[in-house]
Short mmCIF file of C-alpha atoms in Angstrom, two decimals:
data_model
loop_
_atom_site.label_atom_id
_atom_site.label_comp_id
_atom_site.label_asym_id
_atom_site.label_seq_id
_atom_site.Cartn_x
_atom_site.Cartn_y
_atom_site.Cartn_z
CA LYS A 1 77.21 41.35 91.38
CA ALA A 2 79.75 43.99 90.31
CA GLY A 3 78.82 47.09 91.55
CA GLU A 4 78.65 48.67 94.94
CA VAL A 5 76.51 47.89 97.43
CA SER A 6 74.09 50.05 100.73
CA THR A 7 73.69 48.68 104.10
CA VAL A 8 71.94 45.37 103.86
CA VAL A 9 68.63 44.80 105.50
CA TRP A 10 66.19 41.15 106.40
CA SER A 11 63.15 41.16 106.03
CA ALA A 12 60.91 39.51 109.14
CA ASP A 13 61.12 36.07 107.79
CA GLY A 14 64.60 35.59 107.21
CA ASP A 15 63.67 34.70 103.58
CA GLU A 16 65.24 36.97 101.97
CA VAL A 17 67.40 40.74 102.33
CA PHE A 18 67.30 44.09 100.04
CA TYR A 19 69.51 46.70 99.32
CA VAL A 20 70.71 49.14 97.13
CA ARG A 21 73.26 48.89 94.49
CA ALA A 22 75.16 51.39 92.56
CA GLU A 23 76.72 49.91 88.92
CA SER A 24 79.28 52.25 89.24
CA VAL A 25 80.30 55.13 91.30
CA GLU A 26 78.43 57.72 89.51
CA ALA A 27 75.53 56.37 90.40
CA ILE A 28 76.41 58.98 93.76
CA VAL A 29 74.67 61.51 91.13
CA GLY A 30 71.43 59.19 90.58
CA SER A 31 71.75 57.15 87.68
CA SER A 32 71.73 52.84 88.22
CA ALA A 33 71.57 53.30 91.96
CA ARG A 34 68.44 50.82 91.70
CA VAL A 35 66.68 49.14 95.13
CA ILE A 36 67.16 44.99 94.78
CA ARG A 37 64.70 42.35 96.61
CA HIS A 38 67.90 39.01 97.35
CA ASP A 39 66.27 36.03 97.95
CA VAL A 40 68.41 34.19 100.45
CA ASP A 41 67.57 30.39 98.91
CA SER A 42 67.10 30.45 95.27
CA ASP A 43 70.05 33.68 95.13
CA GLU A 44 67.41 34.50 92.92
CA THR A 45 67.45 39.17 92.97
CA GLU A 46 64.18 41.60 91.54
CA VAL A 47 64.60 45.03 91.53
CA ILE A 48 61.66 46.65 92.73
CA GLY A 49 62.57 50.74 93.05
CA TRP A 50 64.67 52.92 92.22
CA ALA A 51 67.31 54.75 94.25
CA SER A 52 69.49 58.11 94.25
CA HIS A 53 72.23 57.03 95.65
CA ASN A 54 73.97 53.79 96.85
CA GLY A 55 74.50 54.46 100.11
CA ALA A 56 71.26 54.24 100.77
CA MET A 57 70.16 53.07 104.92
CA LEU A 58 66.98 51.10 104.72
CA ASP A 59 64.48 49.52 106.59
CA VAL A 60 61.58 46.77 106.42
CA LEU A 61 58.33 45.85 107.95
CA ALA A 62 57.34 42.68 107.84
CA ASP A 63 54.26 43.80 105.31
CA GLY A 64 56.99 44.49 103.11
CA LYS A 65 56.77 48.33 103.04
CA LEU A 66 60.54 48.86 102.61
CA VAL A 67 62.02 52.77 103.85
CA MET A 68 65.50 54.49 102.80
CA ASP A 69 67.10 57.74 102.92
CA VAL A 70 67.27 59.13 99.69
CA ARG A 71 70.12 61.80 99.32
CA SER A 72 69.80 63.19 95.44
CA SER A 73 72.65 65.80 94.33
CA ARG A 74 71.20 68.94 92.37
CA ASP A 75 73.25 70.25 89.36
CA ASN A 76 72.42 72.85 87.30
CA LEU A 77 75.05 74.39 83.72
CA ARG A 78 75.67 77.59 84.34
CA GLU A 79 77.72 80.00 81.37
CA ILE A 80 79.33 82.65 81.92
CA GLY A 81 80.45 85.64 79.04
CA ALA A 82 82.39 88.39 79.97
CA GLU A 83 79.33 90.89 80.36
CA ALA A 84 76.61 88.49 81.30
CA SER A 85 75.99 84.74 82.68
CA ARG A 86 72.97 82.61 82.12
CA TRP A 87 71.73 79.05 83.47
CA VAL A 88 72.12 77.06 80.88
CA THR A 89 70.24 74.31 83.31
CA ARG A 90 67.98 74.49 85.88
CA GLY A 91 65.99 71.78 88.01
CA ASN A 92 66.10 68.90 90.32
CA SER A 93 68.18 66.80 88.36
CA SER A 94 72.18 66.48 88.22
CA ASP A 95 73.32 68.51 84.66
CA ARG A 96 77.25 67.92 84.66
CA GLN A 97 80.02 67.70 82.12
CA PRO A 98 79.58 70.80 79.49
CA ALA A 99 81.08 70.68 76.67
CA TYR A 100 80.77 73.14 73.95
CA SER A 101 79.70 71.91 70.22
CA PRO A 102 82.51 73.59 68.27
CA ASP A 103 80.04 75.82 66.50
CA GLY A 104 79.43 77.73 70.24
CA LYS A 105 75.94 76.79 69.55
CA SER A 106 75.05 74.17 71.66
CA LEU A 107 76.64 72.08 74.78
CA LEU A 108 76.36 68.42 75.22
CA PHE A 109 76.27 67.25 78.88
CA SER A 110 75.44 64.14 80.72
CA SER A 111 71.97 64.39 82.93
CA ASN A 112 70.33 62.39 85.58
CA ARG A 113 67.22 64.34 84.72
CA SER A 114 65.32 60.91 83.10
CA GLY A 115 65.63 59.14 86.24
CA ASN A 116 68.96 56.89 84.04
CA LEU A 117 72.27 58.41 82.77
CA ASP A 118 72.32 59.22 79.74
CA LEU A 119 73.13 62.60 77.34
CA TRP A 120 71.60 65.38 76.62
CA ILE A 121 72.09 68.78 73.95
CA ALA A 122 71.01 71.94 74.88
CA ALA A 123 70.56 74.31 72.76
CA THR A 124 71.21 78.80 72.53
CA ASP A 125 67.32 78.54 72.44
CA GLY A 126 66.42 77.09 75.80
CA THR A 127 65.71 73.98 73.37
CA VAL A 128 66.92 71.15 75.69
CA ARG A 129 66.69 66.71 74.23
CA ARG A 130 68.19 63.68 75.00
CA ILE A 131 70.07 62.02 72.31
CA THR A 132 70.98 58.71 74.22
CA ASP A 133 68.33 56.36 75.36
CA ASP A 134 70.19 53.60 76.67
CA GLY A 135 69.57 51.54 80.53
CA ALA A 136 73.58 51.68 81.01
CA GLU A 137 75.37 54.92 82.20
CA ASP A 138 76.33 57.39 79.43
CA TRP A 139 78.93 59.71 80.39
CA ASP A 140 81.63 61.61 80.20
CA PRO A 141 80.27 63.26 76.76
CA GLY A 142 82.60 65.37 74.64
CA PHE A 143 82.84 66.94 70.25
CA THR A 144 84.90 65.68 67.78
CA PRO A 145 86.71 68.87 66.77
CA ASP A 146 85.01 68.74 63.13
CA GLY A 147 81.74 68.45 65.34
CA LYS A 148 80.24 66.04 63.26
CA LYS A 149 80.22 63.20 66.41
CA ILE A 150 80.76 62.92 70.04
CA VAL A 151 82.81 60.71 71.79
CA TRP A 152 82.03 59.18 75.61
CA SER A 153 81.70 56.98 77.96
CA SER A 154 79.11 53.93 78.72
CA GLY A 155 78.74 50.45 80.42
CA ARG A 156 76.58 49.42 78.05
CA SER A 157 79.58 46.81 77.11
CA GLY A 158 79.38 45.56 80.73
CA ASN A 159 81.97 47.62 81.55
CA LEU A 160 82.40 51.24 80.78
CA GLU A 161 83.81 51.91 77.54
CA ILE A 162 84.68 54.56 74.46
CA TRP A 163 82.23 54.94 72.64
CA MET A 164 81.27 57.71 69.56
CA ALA A 165 78.22 58.34 67.32
CA ASN A 166 77.50 60.68 65.14
CA ALA A 167 75.96 64.50 67.02
CA ASP A 168 72.34 63.02 67.53
CA GLY A 169 73.29 60.21 69.03
CA SER A 170 72.72 58.13 65.94
CA GLY A 171 74.84 55.04 64.82
CA ALA A 172 76.30 54.75 68.24
CA LYS A 173 79.09 52.25 68.37
CA GLN A 174 81.68 50.64 70.61
CA ILE A 175 85.64 52.32 70.37
CA SER A 176 88.00 51.03 72.99
CA LYS A 177 88.46 47.59 74.04
CA ASP A 178 89.63 47.87 77.66
CA GLY A 179 87.76 45.75 79.47
CA VAL A 180 87.17 47.36 82.82
CA ASP A 181 87.02 50.76 83.44
CA ALA A 182 87.44 53.70 80.03
CA GLU A 183 86.77 56.83 81.10
CA ASN A 184 87.00 60.34 79.75
CA PRO A 185 87.35 60.28 76.17
CA THR A 186 88.12 63.27 73.61
CA ALA A 187 89.23 63.59 69.80
CA THR A 188 92.43 65.18 68.06
CA PRO A 189 91.90 66.83 64.80
CA ASP A 190 94.13 63.52 62.57
CA GLY A 191 90.97 61.63 64.48
CA TRP A 192 92.54 60.12 67.28
CA ILE A 193 90.52 58.88 70.81
CA VAL A 194 92.58 60.09 73.78
CA TYR A 195 90.93 58.75 76.84
CA SER A 196 91.66 57.44 80.96
CA SER A 197 92.01 53.53 81.37
CA PHE A 198 91.47 52.48 85.12
CA ASN A 199 92.75 48.64 83.94
CA THR A 200 94.79 47.93 86.49
CA GLN A 201 97.10 45.44 83.75
CA LYS A 202 97.06 48.85 81.76
CA ARG A 203 96.25 52.09 84.09
CA GLY A 204 97.30 55.00 81.72
CA ILE A 205 96.32 57.44 79.34
CA TRP A 206 95.43 55.94 75.70
CA ARG A 207 94.79 56.82 72.24
CA VAL A 208 93.24 54.95 69.78
CA ARG A 209 91.50 55.23 65.94
CA ALA A 210 87.26 55.71 65.68
CA ASP A 211 87.46 52.59 63.87
CA GLY A 212 88.82 51.15 67.19
CA THR A 213 92.45 50.45 66.11
CA GLN A 214 95.92 50.89 67.11
CA ALA A 215 95.41 51.16 70.81
CA THR A 216 98.47 52.47 71.63
CA GLN A 217 99.08 53.82 76.04
CA LEU A 218 100.84 57.29 76.00
CA VAL A 219 101.27 57.97 79.75
CA ALA A 220 101.68 54.69 81.91
CA GLY A 221 100.40 55.04 86.48
CA LEU A 222 96.92 56.34 88.13
CA THR A 223 95.92 59.12 85.96
CA ALA A 224 93.41 60.91 84.17
CA LEU A 225 91.22 63.63 82.22
CA PRO A 226 92.57 63.92 79.30
CA ASP A 227 91.77 67.01 76.72
CA VAL A 228 94.02 67.32 73.55
CA SER A 229 95.50 70.57 72.30
CA PRO A 230 93.97 72.32 69.54
CA ASP A 231 97.18 71.13 66.91
CA GLY A 232 96.47 67.89 67.91
CA LYS A 233 100.25 67.27 69.81
#
């Protein structure tokens, strides 16, 4: 299976093993780490629970009880102004990667507060709502300069690719065709999406049109987190 695997423990009869599998490194903040029961003879697996960290240590009893350590990261968003500061989010979830809307009236961010890594929006009136609801991980969010669209990195196609949707999360479509690991999207005023590729065959900073065409490498090598200047140059 793809992804990272925790320590492995055998059942008392030796017919099964148990472990935690994470689909990506982001499971360290409690996104898609799953507790797995794996039948040794049939090679069939079953998800029996959710974990907040893929590095968990496990032990199992003959009656099927399983104990594990849970290491959960707590992250909240805080806005700092010239005269005052405020907590945008509070709680035990991991709220990360905030991005202002162009009009400054809302914040787009990734969070595991639903038990899955999704995109959420916090408005200036204090309301918070989820705008993606897919079983795969959604993270690295950002707005297009006009505020009408959002871009982010999602594993819903089987590996991390760049996706685009309307600002409310509707009409989601895949933009990149990296094939391995596309992350950190940012949008230009003239319709390009710039992102990082961690595909070893074409690692670097790339740009692609919003319709998925004209993919072009801008910078080669191990790079990440591009940000486009306001003039798009």
